Tab-separated table of C-alpha atoms in Angstrom:
chain	number	residue	atom	x	y	z
A	1	UNK	CA	-52.427	-3.940	-85.821
A	2	UNK	CA	-50.134	-3.022	-88.698
A	3	UNK	CA	-46.460	-2.621	-87.903
A	4	UNK	CA	-44.144	-0.837	-90.121
A	5	UNK	CA	-40.459	-1.549	-90.045
A	6	UNK	CA	-38.437	1.394	-88.755
A	7	UNK	CA	-36.105	2.792	-91.279
A	8	UNK	CA	-32.778	4.364	-90.341
A	9	UNK	CA	-34.244	7.879	-90.450
A	10	UNK	CA	-36.930	6.960	-87.900
A	11	UNK	CA	-34.303	5.415	-85.561
A	12	UNK	CA	-32.230	8.559	-85.685
A	13	UNK	CA	-35.267	10.636	-84.684
A	14	UNK	CA	-36.146	8.247	-81.803
A	15	UNK	CA	-32.710	8.225	-80.165
A	16	UNK	CA	-32.685	11.895	-79.082
A	17	UNK	CA	-36.148	11.509	-77.593
A	18	UNK	CA	-35.122	8.404	-75.594
A	19	UNK	CA	-32.011	10.179	-74.351
A	20	UNK	CA	-34.084	13.102	-73.112
A	21	UNK	CA	-36.422	10.757	-71.257
A	22	UNK	CA	-33.487	8.977	-69.594
A	23	UNK	CA	-31.957	12.263	-68.412
A	24	UNK	CA	-35.311	13.433	-67.012
A	25	UNK	CA	-35.809	10.130	-65.182
A	26	UNK	CA	-32.300	10.251	-63.650
A	27	UNK	CA	-32.843	13.846	-62.515
A	28	UNK	CA	-36.115	12.890	-60.882
A	29	UNK	CA	-34.472	10.057	-58.953
A	30	UNK	CA	-31.659	12.353	-57.843
A	31	UNK	CA	-34.118	14.992	-56.622
A	32	UNK	CA	-36.116	12.418	-54.659
A	33	UNK	CA	-32.939	11.077	-53.111
A	34	UNK	CA	-31.772	14.547	-52.104
A	35	UNK	CA	-35.164	15.278	-50.643
A	36	UNK	CA	-34.954	12.140	-48.466
A	37	UNK	CA	-31.431	12.945	-47.216
A	38	UNK	CA	-32.304	16.535	-46.267
A	39	UNK	CA	-35.315	15.960	-44.044
A	40	UNK	CA	-33.597	18.064	-41.362
A	41	UNK	CA	-34.011	21.144	-43.543
A	42	UNK	CA	-30.316	21.526	-44.374
A	43	UNK	CA	-29.496	22.545	-47.900
A	44	UNK	CA	-26.431	20.305	-48.133
A	45	UNK	CA	-26.208	16.530	-47.914
A	46	UNK	CA	-24.229	14.973	-45.007
A	47	UNK	CA	-22.714	11.538	-44.482
A	48	UNK	CA	-25.014	9.412	-42.362
A	49	UNK	CA	-23.776	8.357	-38.867
A	50	UNK	CA	-23.669	4.610	-38.236
A	51	UNK	CA	-26.099	3.273	-35.673
A	52	UNK	CA	-23.877	2.446	-32.647
A	53	UNK	CA	-26.732	0.496	-31.063
A	54	UNK	CA	-26.043	-2.308	-33.518
A	55	UNK	CA	-22.354	-2.612	-32.460
A	56	UNK	CA	-21.433	-5.830	-30.633
A	57	UNK	CA	-18.470	-4.252	-28.748
A	58	UNK	CA	-17.798	-0.984	-26.916
A	59	UNK	CA	-17.032	2.363	-28.510
A	60	UNK	CA	-13.490	3.756	-28.000
A	61	UNK	CA	-14.766	6.384	-25.575
A	62	UNK	CA	-16.597	3.720	-23.547
A	63	UNK	CA	-13.492	1.527	-23.480
A	64	UNK	CA	-11.376	4.450	-22.261
A	65	UNK	CA	-13.930	5.272	-19.584
A	66	UNK	CA	-14.078	1.640	-18.417
A	67	UNK	CA	-10.264	1.412	-18.272
A	68	UNK	CA	-10.037	4.635	-16.264
A	69	UNK	CA	-12.695	3.346	-13.884
A	70	UNK	CA	-10.817	0.047	-13.407
A	71	UNK	CA	-7.531	1.849	-12.711
A	72	UNK	CA	-9.210	4.177	-10.220
A	73	UNK	CA	-10.866	1.235	-8.489
A	74	UNK	CA	-7.559	-0.664	-8.247
A	75	UNK	CA	-5.811	2.397	-6.832
A	76	UNK	CA	-8.577	2.878	-4.299
A	77	UNK	CA	-8.309	-0.763	-3.158
A	78	UNK	CA	-4.493	-0.487	-2.902
A	79	UNK	CA	-4.783	2.755	-0.937
A	80	UNK	CA	-7.334	1.227	1.420
A	81	UNK	CA	-5.122	-1.823	1.959
A	82	UNK	CA	-2.072	0.367	2.614
A	83	UNK	CA	-4.046	2.518	5.061
A	84	UNK	CA	-5.309	-0.580	6.855
A	85	UNK	CA	-1.784	-2.042	7.105
A	86	UNK	CA	-0.411	1.297	8.316
A	87	UNK	CA	-3.145	1.562	10.943
A	88	UNK	CA	-2.478	-2.004	12.116
A	89	UNK	CA	1.261	-1.323	12.326
A	90	UNK	CA	0.685	1.882	14.273
A	91	UNK	CA	-1.682	0.100	16.625
A	92	UNK	CA	0.806	-2.722	17.189
A	93	UNK	CA	3.659	-0.272	17.754
A	94	UNK	CA	1.564	1.671	20.228
A	95	UNK	CA	0.620	-1.483	22.154
A	96	UNK	CA	4.250	-2.666	22.245
A	97	UNK	CA	5.483	0.749	23.358
A	98	UNK	CA	2.826	0.863	26.051
A	99	UNK	CA	3.797	-2.605	27.323
A	100	UNK	CA	7.525	-1.730	27.275
A	101	UNK	CA	6.863	1.497	29.162
A	102	UNK	CA	4.834	-0.308	31.813
A	103	UNK	CA	7.453	-3.048	32.259
A	104	UNK	CA	10.190	-0.418	32.438
A	105	UNK	CA	8.338	1.473	35.151
A	106	UNK	CA	7.727	-1.705	37.178
A	107	UNK	CA	11.387	-2.723	36.877
A	108	UNK	CA	12.564	0.703	37.966
A	109	UNK	CA	10.320	0.590	40.995
A	110	UNK	CA	11.640	-2.856	41.958
A	111	UNK	CA	15.265	-1.762	41.646
A	112	UNK	CA	15.131	1.569	43.442
A	113	UNK	CA	15.827	0.018	46.847
A	114	UNK	CA	18.194	-2.725	45.640
A	115	UNK	CA	21.713	-2.399	46.972
A	116	UNK	CA	24.604	-3.506	44.783
A	117	UNK	CA	23.931	-5.435	41.608
A	118	UNK	CA	20.981	-7.471	42.856
A	119	UNK	CA	20.422	-11.207	43.296
A	120	UNK	CA	19.958	-12.301	39.668
A	121	UNK	CA	23.017	-11.157	37.701
A	122	UNK	CA	23.764	-14.793	36.769
A	123	UNK	CA	20.275	-15.174	35.290
A	124	UNK	CA	20.731	-12.332	32.798
A	125	UNK	CA	22.832	-11.916	29.622
A	126	UNK	CA	22.989	-9.230	26.909
A	127	UNK	CA	23.595	-9.307	23.152
A	128	UNK	CA	23.653	-6.360	20.800
A	129	UNK	CA	21.243	-5.958	17.891
A	130	UNK	CA	22.664	-4.911	14.496
A	131	UNK	CA	22.120	-1.203	13.928
A	132	UNK	CA	20.800	-2.012	10.461
A	133	UNK	CA	17.754	-3.515	12.208
A	134	UNK	CA	17.265	-0.603	14.610
A	135	UNK	CA	17.517	2.413	12.258
A	136	UNK	CA	20.965	3.144	13.654
A	137	UNK	CA	19.928	3.131	17.314
A	138	UNK	CA	21.904	1.266	19.959
A	139	UNK	CA	19.799	-1.629	21.238
A	140	UNK	CA	20.588	-4.732	23.272
A	141	UNK	CA	18.577	-7.880	23.762
A	142	UNK	CA	18.398	-8.739	27.468
A	143	UNK	CA	17.978	-12.503	27.877
A	144	UNK	CA	16.460	-13.387	31.233
A	145	UNK	CA	16.373	-17.073	32.247
A	146	UNK	CA	14.584	-18.278	35.340
A	147	UNK	CA	17.085	-20.721	36.771
A	148	UNK	CA	15.064	-21.408	39.899
A	149	UNK	CA	12.511	-24.162	40.504
A	150	UNK	CA	9.519	-21.826	40.866
A	151	UNK	CA	7.939	-18.893	39.086
A	152	UNK	CA	9.787	-15.606	39.392
A	153	UNK	CA	9.737	-12.025	38.086
A	154	UNK	CA	12.810	-10.008	37.125
A	155	UNK	CA	13.865	-6.383	36.971
A	156	UNK	CA	16.987	-5.386	35.040
A	157	UNK	CA	18.900	-2.124	34.760
A	158	UNK	CA	21.082	-1.398	31.711
A	159	UNK	CA	23.439	1.598	31.725
A	160	UNK	CA	24.876	3.193	28.609
A	161	UNK	CA	28.379	4.558	29.055
A	162	UNK	CA	30.419	7.011	26.981
A	163	UNK	CA	34.089	6.521	26.076
A	164	UNK	CA	35.183	7.824	29.473
A	165	UNK	CA	33.017	5.273	31.335
A	166	UNK	CA	30.464	7.845	32.440
A	167	UNK	CA	26.809	6.733	32.565
A	168	UNK	CA	24.913	8.972	30.171
A	169	UNK	CA	21.673	6.992	29.983
A	170	UNK	CA	19.850	4.234	31.909
A	171	UNK	CA	17.144	1.881	30.711
A	172	UNK	CA	15.014	-0.616	32.656
A	173	UNK	CA	13.479	-3.842	31.381
A	174	UNK	CA	11.792	-6.758	33.060
A	175	UNK	CA	9.865	-9.998	32.871
A	176	UNK	CA	6.974	-11.181	35.019
A	177	UNK	CA	5.963	-14.625	36.215
A	178	UNK	CA	8.555	-16.641	34.322
A	179	UNK	CA	8.109	-20.372	34.798
A	180	UNK	CA	11.130	-22.441	35.936
A	181	UNK	CA	13.574	-22.681	33.022
A	182	UNK	CA	11.612	-20.167	30.914
A	183	UNK	CA	13.218	-17.248	29.107
A	184	UNK	CA	12.251	-13.679	28.248
A	185	UNK	CA	14.086	-11.334	25.891
A	186	UNK	CA	13.109	-7.699	26.345
A	187	UNK	CA	15.088	-5.081	24.412
A	188	UNK	CA	16.802	-2.083	25.992
A	189	UNK	CA	17.078	0.770	23.475
A	190	UNK	CA	19.178	3.895	23.868
A	191	UNK	CA	17.468	7.117	22.840
A	192	UNK	CA	20.808	8.858	22.296
A	193	UNK	CA	22.183	9.664	18.796
A	194	UNK	CA	24.402	7.024	17.151
A	195	UNK	CA	27.421	9.288	17.709
A	196	UNK	CA	29.273	9.303	19.988
A	197	UNK	CA	29.150	5.539	20.344
A	198	UNK	CA	27.953	4.309	23.747
A	199	UNK	CA	28.662	1.007	25.488
A	200	UNK	CA	25.838	-0.928	27.206
A	201	UNK	CA	26.501	-2.376	30.649
A	202	UNK	CA	24.408	-4.712	32.792
A	203	UNK	CA	24.163	-2.741	36.029
A	204	UNK	CA	21.534	-4.549	38.131
A	205	UNK	CA	19.320	-7.636	37.973
A	206	UNK	CA	16.846	-8.482	40.690
A	207	UNK	CA	14.646	-11.551	41.002
A	208	UNK	CA	11.479	-11.140	43.063
């Protein structure tokens, strides 16, 4: 095949034609690309959303949800523990109160026919409890010591006196089946207000 060298005039005519072909090709590519991006039928192109399934971590919303769930779970456990402790405390308080009430009733019954101060005043002593430990109430620890050589039970009466020496309240405490040399320390608590100040007095102590 014969080839003729292109002169400068031929090159000038070829350049516009090549430019037109390049523009047409670029337009075609752009149209194809737009057609692929608008498969949903929308007339405008939109930024594509990243595929979250390929993420190795958790999305911010998932992290927030997990944190909220953990906090709620911790609060629930703390609330359950507090409720359990409160229930246990209430149960213990109820059992102690019941035992104190029963012992008080038994002691009162034992002392109702006792004349004078009873036969066990030397076996009993009293010490006050700090009001900071009793919510401001007047309370005394009654220490009962079995000084005999055999088992014994005790009934004790504590009177609370006002400033004039008048008995304004009486409490009863006791101890059952104390072994020789053993001690018991029931607490006599005044139900009166902290003011006016009352004075506790050991009124009776009976061994039986």
